[in-house]
XYZ file of C-alpha atoms in Angstrom:
315
model
C -0.358 -0.104 -0.260
C 1.261 2.947 -1.096
C 1.778 6.128 1.860
C -1.202 9.009 2.056
C -0.102 11.764 -0.141
C -0.068 15.124 1.619
C -1.906 18.365 0.651
C 1.192 19.973 -0.302
C 4.181 19.011 -2.683
C 2.969 16.659 -5.052
C -0.317 18.662 -6.320
C 0.958 22.144 -5.669
C -1.336 24.140 -2.919
C -2.456 27.471 -5.172
C -3.965 30.905 -4.261
C -7.516 32.148 -4.791
C -7.832 32.848 -8.139
C -10.389 35.818 -7.550
C -8.541 36.958 -4.857
C -11.787 36.516 -2.951
C -12.403 35.590 0.971
C -12.325 31.984 0.231
C -15.415 30.139 1.114
C -16.407 28.128 4.648
C -16.687 24.617 2.171
C -14.704 24.059 -0.915
C -16.739 21.140 -2.747
C -14.508 18.606 -4.323
C -16.022 17.121 -7.922
C -13.665 14.907 -10.140
C -14.510 13.781 -13.484
C -13.357 12.268 -16.034
C -15.845 12.124 -19.252
C -19.047 12.915 -17.669
C -19.584 16.356 -19.095
C -24.185 15.843 -18.955
C -23.393 14.186 -15.852
C -21.827 17.524 -14.634
C -24.347 19.535 -15.626
C -26.973 17.782 -13.731
C -25.222 17.852 -10.661
C -24.146 21.757 -10.580
C -27.663 22.326 -11.589
C -28.698 20.547 -8.463
C -25.603 22.517 -6.374
C -27.686 25.986 -7.795
C -30.251 25.326 -5.525
C -28.633 24.676 -2.389
C -30.144 25.907 0.663
C -26.599 26.658 2.482
C -24.785 29.533 0.775
C -20.999 29.770 1.503
C -20.091 27.050 -0.558
C -17.377 27.024 -3.867
C -16.407 24.026 -6.299
C -13.370 23.377 -7.906
C -13.990 20.417 -10.222
C -11.103 18.667 -11.081
C -10.577 17.769 -14.844
C -9.097 13.893 -14.749
C -8.597 13.828 -18.652
C -7.077 17.412 -19.037
C -6.171 19.261 -21.841
C -2.489 19.374 -23.866
C -1.612 22.477 -21.899
C -2.654 20.777 -18.339
C -5.594 22.584 -18.064
C -9.495 21.672 -17.984
C -10.603 20.128 -21.629
C -13.263 22.104 -23.158
C -16.180 19.929 -22.878
C -15.821 20.254 -19.025
C -14.480 24.095 -19.302
C -18.107 24.618 -21.203
C -19.858 22.988 -18.097
C -18.349 25.669 -15.714
C -18.064 28.602 -17.570
C -22.050 28.261 -17.875
C -22.477 27.638 -14.487
C -19.787 30.420 -13.319
C -21.649 32.689 -15.457
C -25.276 32.058 -13.721
C -23.593 33.076 -10.593
C -22.514 29.598 -9.008
C -19.427 30.129 -7.014
C -17.226 27.142 -9.684
C -14.013 26.785 -10.862
C -11.897 23.995 -12.622
C -8.268 22.490 -12.304
C -6.940 19.691 -14.473
C -5.310 16.740 -12.903
C -3.022 14.393 -15.236
C -2.495 11.654 -12.509
C -4.874 9.158 -13.660
C -7.746 8.118 -10.839
C -10.559 9.769 -8.859
C -8.295 9.999 -5.304
C -5.220 11.474 -7.409
C -8.409 14.072 -8.624
C -9.492 14.758 -5.409
C -6.463 14.881 -3.316
C -5.270 17.722 -6.006
C -8.685 19.392 -5.423
C -8.263 19.755 -1.442
C -4.692 21.185 -2.264
C -5.801 23.770 -4.467
C -8.470 25.242 -2.416
C -8.615 27.282 0.869
C -11.009 26.609 2.176
C -11.761 25.271 6.583
C -14.364 22.302 5.382
C -13.409 20.579 2.565
C -16.774 18.388 0.619
C -16.702 16.153 -1.485
C -19.216 14.579 -4.395
C -19.218 12.877 -7.720
C -19.975 14.276 -11.319
C -22.864 11.754 -11.523
C -24.594 12.720 -8.294
C -27.460 15.096 -7.780
C -27.223 16.225 -3.702
C -30.354 17.422 -2.756
C -31.169 21.031 -1.590
C -30.660 20.806 1.736
C -27.615 18.074 1.649
C -24.804 20.782 2.887
C -26.860 22.879 5.474
C -27.450 19.212 7.114
C -24.111 18.487 7.164
C -23.191 21.454 8.427
C -25.270 21.574 10.785
C -24.215 18.040 12.206
C -20.434 19.185 11.961
C -21.258 21.751 13.792
C -23.402 20.440 16.949
C -21.167 17.502 17.285
C -17.474 17.117 19.495
C -14.772 16.442 17.876
C -16.100 15.557 14.464
C -13.772 13.373 11.867
C -16.430 13.210 8.518
C -19.855 13.910 8.061
C -21.969 11.806 5.245
C -25.380 11.146 4.891
C -27.573 8.344 2.580
C -26.105 7.737 -1.071
C -30.105 7.025 -2.092
C -29.231 5.478 -4.900
C -32.276 4.912 -7.906
C -33.101 3.055 -10.966
C -31.857 4.542 -14.397
C -34.651 2.339 -16.120
C -36.211 -1.021 -15.320
C -33.510 -3.377 -16.870
C -31.447 -5.710 -15.274
C -28.213 -4.257 -14.942
C -29.811 -1.251 -13.262
C -32.246 -3.839 -10.611
C -28.842 -5.460 -9.941
C -27.559 -2.793 -8.530
C -30.223 -1.648 -6.770
C -30.192 -4.903 -5.153
C -26.359 -5.582 -4.295
C -24.928 -2.236 -4.369
C -23.463 -0.705 -1.385
C -24.285 2.719 -2.174
C -28.208 1.545 -1.587
C -27.313 0.706 1.683
C -27.607 3.535 4.242
C -24.313 5.131 4.173
C -21.813 5.307 7.560
C -22.912 2.877 9.771
C -20.455 0.613 9.781
C -16.467 1.784 10.015
C -16.072 4.608 6.747
C -17.830 6.694 4.203
C -17.920 6.807 0.727
C -16.709 10.164 -0.948
C -19.847 10.708 -2.848
C -21.043 12.454 0.410
C -18.026 13.658 2.404
C -17.480 16.717 4.939
C -14.599 16.814 6.321
C -12.087 19.940 8.279
C -9.002 20.761 6.089
C -6.967 20.763 9.593
C -7.476 16.901 9.560
C -6.070 16.498 6.223
C -3.309 18.000 7.122
C -2.521 16.019 10.227
C -3.853 12.436 8.293
C -3.078 12.898 5.453
C -4.618 13.030 2.301
C -6.378 9.807 0.251
C -4.399 7.379 -0.727
C -4.686 7.291 -4.482
C -2.573 4.128 -5.150
C -5.874 2.070 -3.945
C -7.553 3.322 -7.206
C -10.395 2.076 -5.123
C -11.291 2.001 -1.490
C -8.982 4.958 -0.497
C -12.434 6.448 1.217
C -12.609 3.040 3.394
C -8.487 3.278 4.001
C -9.325 7.494 5.523
C -12.301 6.713 6.986
C -10.549 4.465 9.583
C -7.718 6.245 10.057
C -9.516 9.304 10.767
C -11.461 7.327 13.307
C -8.302 5.287 14.825
C -7.213 8.703 15.697
C -9.719 9.141 18.096
C -12.575 11.428 15.510
C -15.967 10.476 14.976
C -17.969 9.178 11.932
C -21.215 11.739 11.775
C -24.690 10.406 9.931
C -26.013 12.901 8.998
C -29.519 11.242 7.702
C -30.830 14.383 6.035
C -27.574 15.313 4.060
C -28.722 12.843 1.062
C -27.155 12.895 -2.019
C -28.889 10.787 -5.339
C -27.103 8.357 -7.040
C -28.609 6.992 -10.524
C -27.747 3.073 -11.082
C -25.243 2.358 -14.354
C -27.442 0.813 -17.072
C -25.038 -0.953 -19.403
C -22.964 -3.986 -18.587
C -20.002 -2.331 -19.722
C -19.846 0.271 -16.868
C -20.770 -2.577 -14.830
C -18.662 -4.587 -14.572
C -16.047 -1.788 -14.725
C -16.724 -0.998 -11.656
C -16.723 -4.351 -10.058
C -12.845 -4.210 -12.045
C -11.694 -1.627 -9.612
C -13.407 -2.799 -6.451
C -11.168 -6.081 -7.330
C -8.417 -3.589 -7.861
C -8.507 -1.851 -4.915
C -8.812 -4.755 -2.699
C -5.120 -5.634 -4.560
C -4.054 -3.137 -3.643
C -5.548 -3.421 0.156
C -4.172 -6.997 0.616
C -0.510 -8.454 1.338
C 1.363 -9.503 -0.706
C 1.609 -13.215 0.845
C -1.041 -15.104 -0.435
C -2.269 -12.144 -2.181
C -3.892 -13.629 -5.394
C -5.537 -16.256 -3.276
C -6.972 -14.004 -0.391
C -8.624 -11.743 -3.419
C -10.002 -14.854 -5.065
C -11.574 -16.395 -2.244
C -13.480 -13.115 -1.553
C -14.077 -12.863 -5.319
C -15.876 -16.411 -5.219
C -17.299 -15.875 -1.686
C -19.163 -12.614 -2.458
C -20.500 -14.258 -5.726
C -22.066 -17.272 -4.398
C -23.742 -14.966 -1.653
C -25.231 -13.364 -4.085
C -25.966 -16.681 -6.053
C -27.525 -17.189 -3.256
C -29.631 -14.664 -2.220
C -30.935 -14.219 -5.982
C -32.430 -18.573 -6.415
C -34.654 -18.169 -3.406
C -35.461 -15.027 -4.609
C -36.336 -16.792 -8.199
C -39.601 -19.014 -7.088
C -41.527 -15.689 -6.909
C -39.261 -13.390 -9.398
C -38.596 -15.584 -11.585
C -38.611 -13.584 -15.066
C -36.755 -10.871 -13.557
C -34.125 -13.011 -11.429
C -33.179 -14.942 -14.390
C -31.859 -11.331 -15.862
C -29.681 -10.837 -12.954
C -28.399 -14.620 -12.711
C -26.631 -13.412 -15.880
C -25.531 -10.764 -14.324
C -24.182 -11.883 -11.779
C -22.532 -14.768 -13.959
C -20.596 -11.975 -15.998
C -19.448 -10.394 -13.232
C -18.075 -12.934 -11.220
C -16.373 -14.203 -14.146
C -15.318 -10.564 -15.097
C -13.761 -10.277 -11.466
C -11.791 -13.605 -11.697
C -9.993 -12.743 -14.766
C -9.225 -9.071 -12.998
C -7.439 -11.422 -10.400
C -5.595 -13.338 -12.447
C -4.816 -10.241 -14.540
C -3.345 -8.858 -11.649
C -1.375 -11.577 -10.415
C -0.004 -11.719 -14.070
C 1.511 -8.177 -13.445
C -1.020 -6.117 -14.752
C -2.314 -2.810 -13.430
C -5.442 -1.933 -11.626
C -7.526 0.249 -13.596
C -8.260 3.673 -12.794
């Protein structure tokens, strides 16, 4: 596992772009080829009931000069012209955690929030998160529900509705996901930022470091972010390959291949059993979900073997 990144150094640290007082909250949004989704996310942010925030969009596929690509820049410019306090930066290092680290390093606010370009924060999201932060002792991270909703009624979407961890109540365990985060800059300075070498699961890693340092993980039920299900099999398989890559990087080298394969097979078998139990009452639906599960398990096994043969985890 790589060492956690510091806020300065590799990612740099810039001054405020417009010379204005930094907002209390900087909201970091990494984006990779999601112009339309980013537009919808920023539209949601124009309706926030809490106003003291600024947005830093981090383009993880920047232009040749290292700046924001033309498509993302057009989205940002439109919302900036409409009054949203938003700017963009480029990040050449591939991976959403590199992009998040770059966003933190290029912001100045006391508090840092994170969401994803394909998320849709509800209007009270930041207000509820800030209220929870201000009313708790020794807060470490505030998060709330990531409410998954079906993009359509096909098996891919319904599979995610049934099994995705985003469909669960975020933060009831020992970690939060970065689709819905609020944290203090000083905590990131104290503990280091996301371990971007993990590609997947760095939010879990940082959550556990924060908790181990004596800070509290706070669940704010009214701080809600919506997230659509994926709609194609390739999108879903890519997500699961990244998850395998994250597990690979987090697992000690000794017997790594066997341990990751065991995890893949146990999870796949558990879901097979769940689906077969439901088959009696939902025959047609479950048949489609079983096909999706078979494709996922096969993809996860292939990805584990590829990594064992020296491949690199997907971004």
